[in-house]
Structure formats: C-alpha cells, structure tokens
C-alpha cells in the first residue's frame, strides 16, 4: 500500500505531454523498507545498518497548471536506528515530509518523478540495548537519551507505471539527536540517516 500520484495526473497524455485537465489533488498510501544508520560520535561504537518499516498516507497538490510540479506531504510511521550483533538502537518516529516533485513523462503510462524536501519528525517509541545489559527507553533515560524532535532532508526519485508506484530515496538528519543527561562536558553528536524503498498503488 503506497501511492504517489492520482492515476489521472500521469496516465493520460496529450501531444504536449501531461494532461492538465484532471484534478490537481491526489491521495494515496505507501509502505516500504527503511535501511537506517546513525552517524557521528556514536555512544555505541561500530553500529551498522538496521532494517525497519516505513508506512503512511500521502496527499499531493499540483502547484502549476503549466508545469507538472507537485507539493506532497503525509504522515508516516518510520523506524530508524542502528544495530551490530546484540547492540542495537531502535528509534521510531512519526514523520511529516514536505516534498517538491517534478513529473517527467517517459511514455503513455510511465512517468519519472524526482523529489526533494525537508522532513519533520517526533520520536514516539524506541529501545536501546547493549550486549549483556537490560534494554531502556531510547527517548527517556537518566544518563543518555535521544531527543524526540528530528529534522532531515529527503531526496530521491520515483517511477509510476499505470496505477503502480515505486521510489528510492535517502534521508539525512540535520538535528543532533544525542542528549547527555548527567555529564555536560560530554558532547555527543548523532544523526539519523536512511535509505528508503517504497511501493505504492494509485487510487
């Protein structure tokens, strides 16, 4: 389940390219794989990539009658974090992307859609676990925790065929999500990063 463009926005063509005669608003939903990492001065060393879920609805608006430029947003449940053996950090967010997309007609039923824009997230749940120790809430700990707000930049490209949509994108975090609680001299800096592969179907 995941959508990017109302089918009428791209499935019809004229001699000039896109058909502009249909509604400028589209709806949909997406589901995909988030391959996430943490970068910076990691509190837990040598953490690698962690696979997670990315799912949510989308809504888009055409910004111009003359050109196929769209503004798309939505609300996603997104799993971030990192893992290495028994050491793991799980960070789950609600995220609001604000993406600018440009449609390029490849054929009568295929369009390519590069995109770029910011994402705004809030952490809602997560666990951190070290080998040989108990797990704790990633966003609530007396010594070290991850801050809940997260802002990033997402870019990538999608492709629509008939009523199906597939995209690959990367998001890099701008916000420093590391938050030391007891020792103010320790200045950790960690950022989210994720490669996302999302699938959609138009309706």
CSV table of C-alpha atoms in Angstrom, one decimal:
chain,number,residue,atom,x,y,z
A,1,UNK,CA,0.0,0.0,0.0
A,2,UNK,CA,1.6,3.2,-1.0
A,3,UNK,CA,0.7,5.8,-3.5
A,4,UNK,CA,2.2,8.8,-5.0
A,5,UNK,CA,0.1,10.2,-7.7
A,6,UNK,CA,-3.5,10.0,-8.7
A,7,UNK,CA,-3.5,7.9,-11.8
A,8,UNK,CA,-5.3,10.6,-13.8
A,9,UNK,CA,-2.4,13.0,-13.3
A,10,UNK,CA,0.0,10.9,-15.3
A,11,UNK,CA,-1.7,8.0,-17.1
A,12,UNK,CA,-3.3,10.4,-19.7
A,13,UNK,CA,-1.2,12.3,-22.2
A,14,UNK,CA,-1.7,14.8,-24.9
A,15,UNK,CA,0.5,15.8,-27.8
A,16,UNK,CA,2.2,18.2,-25.4
A,17,UNK,CA,2.9,15.6,-22.7
A,18,UNK,CA,0.9,15.6,-19.5
A,19,UNK,CA,-2.9,16.0,-19.4
A,20,UNK,CA,-3.7,19.0,-17.2
A,21,UNK,CA,-7.5,18.6,-17.4
A,22,UNK,CA,-7.9,16.4,-14.3
A,23,UNK,CA,-8.0,17.3,-10.6
A,24,UNK,CA,-4.8,18.9,-9.2
A,25,UNK,CA,-5.1,16.9,-5.8
A,26,UNK,CA,-4.2,13.3,-5.4
A,27,UNK,CA,-4.3,10.9,-2.5
A,28,UNK,CA,-2.6,7.6,-1.6
A,29,UNK,CA,-0.6,5.5,0.8
A,30,UNK,CA,2.8,3.9,0.9
A,31,UNK,CA,4.7,1.0,2.5
A,32,UNK,CA,8.3,0.3,2.3
A,33,UNK,CA,11.7,-0.7,3.7
A,34,UNK,CA,13.8,1.7,5.8
A,35,UNK,CA,17.5,0.8,5.9
A,36,UNK,CA,18.7,3.2,8.6
A,37,UNK,CA,22.0,4.1,10.2
A,38,UNK,CA,23.4,6.5,12.9
A,39,UNK,CA,26.3,8.7,12.1
A,40,UNK,CA,28.5,11.0,14.2
A,41,UNK,CA,30.2,10.4,17.6
A,42,UNK,CA,28.3,7.2,18.4
A,43,UNK,CA,27.8,6.3,22.0
A,44,UNK,CA,27.6,2.7,21.0
A,45,UNK,CA,30.6,2.0,18.7
A,46,UNK,CA,30.5,0.2,15.4
A,47,UNK,CA,26.8,0.2,14.8
A,48,UNK,CA,25.7,-0.9,11.4
A,49,UNK,CA,22.6,-0.7,9.3
A,50,UNK,CA,19.2,-1.7,10.7
A,51,UNK,CA,16.1,-2.6,8.6
A,52,UNK,CA,12.7,-1.2,9.5
A,53,UNK,CA,9.3,-0.2,8.3
A,54,UNK,CA,8.1,3.0,6.6
A,55,UNK,CA,4.3,3.3,6.1
A,56,UNK,CA,1.7,6.1,5.8
A,57,UNK,CA,-0.8,8.0,3.7
A,58,UNK,CA,0.1,10.8,1.3
A,59,UNK,CA,-1.7,13.8,-0.2
A,60,UNK,CA,-0.4,16.0,-3.0
A,61,UNK,CA,-1.3,19.2,-4.8
A,62,UNK,CA,-0.3,20.4,-8.2
A,63,UNK,CA,1.4,23.8,-7.9
A,64,UNK,CA,1.2,24.9,-11.5
A,65,UNK,CA,-1.2,24.4,-14.5
A,66,UNK,CA,1.7,25.0,-16.9
A,67,UNK,CA,4.3,22.6,-15.4
A,68,UNK,CA,3.9,19.2,-13.6
A,69,UNK,CA,5.3,20.4,-10.3
A,70,UNK,CA,3.7,18.9,-7.2
A,71,UNK,CA,3.8,19.5,-3.4
A,72,UNK,CA,3.4,16.3,-1.5
A,73,UNK,CA,3.1,15.6,2.2
A,74,UNK,CA,1.8,12.8,4.5
A,75,UNK,CA,2.1,11.3,7.9
A,76,UNK,CA,4.4,8.3,8.3
A,77,UNK,CA,5.4,5.8,10.9
A,78,UNK,CA,9.1,5.4,10.3
A,79,UNK,CA,11.6,3.1,12.0
A,80,UNK,CA,15.2,4.4,12.4
A,81,UNK,CA,18.2,3.2,14.4
A,82,UNK,CA,21.2,1.0,14.0
A,83,UNK,CA,22.4,-2.4,15.1
A,84,UNK,CA,25.5,-4.6,15.5
A,85,UNK,CA,25.1,-8.0,17.0
A,86,UNK,CA,23.5,-7.7,20.4
A,87,UNK,CA,24.0,-3.9,20.5
A,88,UNK,CA,21.1,-2.0,19.0
A,89,UNK,CA,19.3,1.3,18.9
A,90,UNK,CA,15.6,1.5,17.8
A,91,UNK,CA,14.1,4.9,17.2
A,92,UNK,CA,10.5,5.0,16.0
A,93,UNK,CA,9.1,8.3,14.6
A,94,UNK,CA,6.0,10.0,13.3
A,95,UNK,CA,7.3,11.9,10.3
A,96,UNK,CA,5.8,14.7,8.1
A,97,UNK,CA,7.6,15.1,4.8
A,98,UNK,CA,7.2,18.2,2.6
A,99,UNK,CA,8.4,17.2,-0.8
A,100,UNK,CA,8.6,19.0,-4.2
A,101,UNK,CA,8.1,16.6,-7.1
A,102,UNK,CA,8.5,17.1,-10.8
A,103,UNK,CA,6.9,14.7,-13.3
A,104,UNK,CA,8.7,13.7,-16.4
A,105,UNK,CA,6.6,11.7,-18.9
A,106,UNK,CA,8.6,8.8,-20.3
A,107,UNK,CA,5.7,7.0,-22.2
A,108,UNK,CA,1.9,6.9,-22.3
A,109,UNK,CA,1.8,5.1,-18.9
A,110,UNK,CA,5.2,5.7,-17.4
A,111,UNK,CA,6.4,8.8,-15.5
A,112,UNK,CA,9.6,9.5,-13.6
A,113,UNK,CA,9.4,11.8,-10.5
A,114,UNK,CA,12.5,13.2,-8.9
A,115,UNK,CA,11.8,14.8,-5.5
A,116,UNK,CA,13.5,16.9,-2.8
A,117,UNK,CA,12.3,18.4,0.5
A,118,UNK,CA,12.5,18.5,4.3
A,119,UNK,CA,11.1,16.1,6.8
A,120,UNK,CA,9.9,16.9,10.4
A,121,UNK,CA,9.7,14.0,12.9
A,122,UNK,CA,8.9,13.4,16.5
A,123,UNK,CA,10.1,10.3,18.4
A,124,UNK,CA,7.3,8.2,19.8
A,125,UNK,CA,8.9,4.9,21.0
A,126,UNK,CA,12.2,3.0,20.9
A,127,UNK,CA,14.6,0.8,22.8
A,128,UNK,CA,18.4,0.8,23.2
A,129,UNK,CA,20.2,-2.4,24.2
A,130,UNK,CA,23.8,-3.2,25.0
A,131,UNK,CA,25.2,-6.7,25.0
A,132,UNK,CA,25.0,-8.2,28.4
A,133,UNK,CA,22.6,-5.5,29.8
A,134,UNK,CA,19.0,-4.7,30.0
A,135,UNK,CA,17.3,-2.5,27.4
A,136,UNK,CA,16.0,1.0,28.2
A,137,UNK,CA,13.7,3.6,26.6
A,138,UNK,CA,15.7,5.3,23.8
A,139,UNK,CA,13.9,8.6,24.5
A,140,UNK,CA,13.9,8.5,28.3
A,141,UNK,CA,16.9,7.6,30.3
A,142,UNK,CA,18.7,9.2,33.3
A,143,UNK,CA,22.1,9.1,31.7
A,144,UNK,CA,21.8,9.3,28.0
A,145,UNK,CA,18.8,9.5,25.7
A,146,UNK,CA,17.9,10.5,22.2
A,147,UNK,CA,15.9,13.7,21.7
A,148,UNK,CA,12.5,13.3,20.2
A,149,UNK,CA,12.5,16.1,17.5
A,150,UNK,CA,14.2,15.3,14.3
A,151,UNK,CA,14.5,17.3,11.1
A,152,UNK,CA,16.1,16.0,7.9
A,153,UNK,CA,16.4,16.4,4.1
A,154,UNK,CA,15.0,13.7,1.8
A,155,UNK,CA,15.8,13.3,-1.9
A,156,UNK,CA,15.3,10.6,-4.5
A,157,UNK,CA,13.3,9.5,-7.5
A,158,UNK,CA,10.1,7.6,-8.1
A,159,UNK,CA,8.6,6.0,-11.1
A,160,UNK,CA,4.9,5.4,-11.9
A,161,UNK,CA,3.5,2.8,-14.2
A,162,UNK,CA,-0.2,2.7,-14.8
A,163,UNK,CA,-1.5,2.6,-11.2
A,164,UNK,CA,1.7,1.4,-9.5
A,165,UNK,CA,4.4,3.5,-8.0
A,166,UNK,CA,8.0,2.7,-6.8
A,167,UNK,CA,10.5,5.1,-5.3
A,168,UNK,CA,14.0,5.1,-3.9
A,169,UNK,CA,15.2,7.9,-1.6
A,170,UNK,CA,17.7,8.9,1.0
A,171,UNK,CA,17.1,11.0,4.1
A,172,UNK,CA,19.9,12.5,6.1
A,173,UNK,CA,19.3,14.0,9.5
A,174,UNK,CA,20.1,17.6,10.3
A,175,UNK,CA,19.2,17.5,14.0
A,176,UNK,CA,21.7,16.3,16.6
A,177,UNK,CA,19.6,13.7,18.4
A,178,UNK,CA,22.2,12.8,21.1
A,179,UNK,CA,21.3,14.2,24.5
A,180,UNK,CA,23.6,13.6,27.5
A,181,UNK,CA,21.8,14.0,30.8
A,182,UNK,CA,24.4,13.9,33.6
A,183,UNK,CA,27.7,15.0,32.2
A,184,UNK,CA,27.6,18.3,30.4
A,185,UNK,CA,31.3,18.0,29.3
A,186,UNK,CA,30.4,15.1,27.0
A,187,UNK,CA,29.2,16.5,23.7
A,188,UNK,CA,27.9,13.6,21.6
A,189,UNK,CA,26.7,14.3,18.1
A,190,UNK,CA,24.5,11.7,16.3
A,191,UNK,CA,22.3,12.0,13.3
A,192,UNK,CA,19.8,9.7,11.6
A,193,UNK,CA,20.2,8.5,8.1
A,194,UNK,CA,18.2,6.1,6.0
A,195,UNK,CA,17.8,4.6,2.5
A,196,UNK,CA,14.1,4.1,1.8
A,197,UNK,CA,12.5,1.9,-0.8
A,198,UNK,CA,8.7,2.5,-1.0
A,199,UNK,CA,6.0,0.9,-3.1
A,200,UNK,CA,2.6,2.3,-3.9
A,201,UNK,CA,-0.7,1.9,-5.8
A,202,UNK,CA,-2.8,4.8,-7.1
A,203,UNK,CA,-6.4,5.2,-6.3
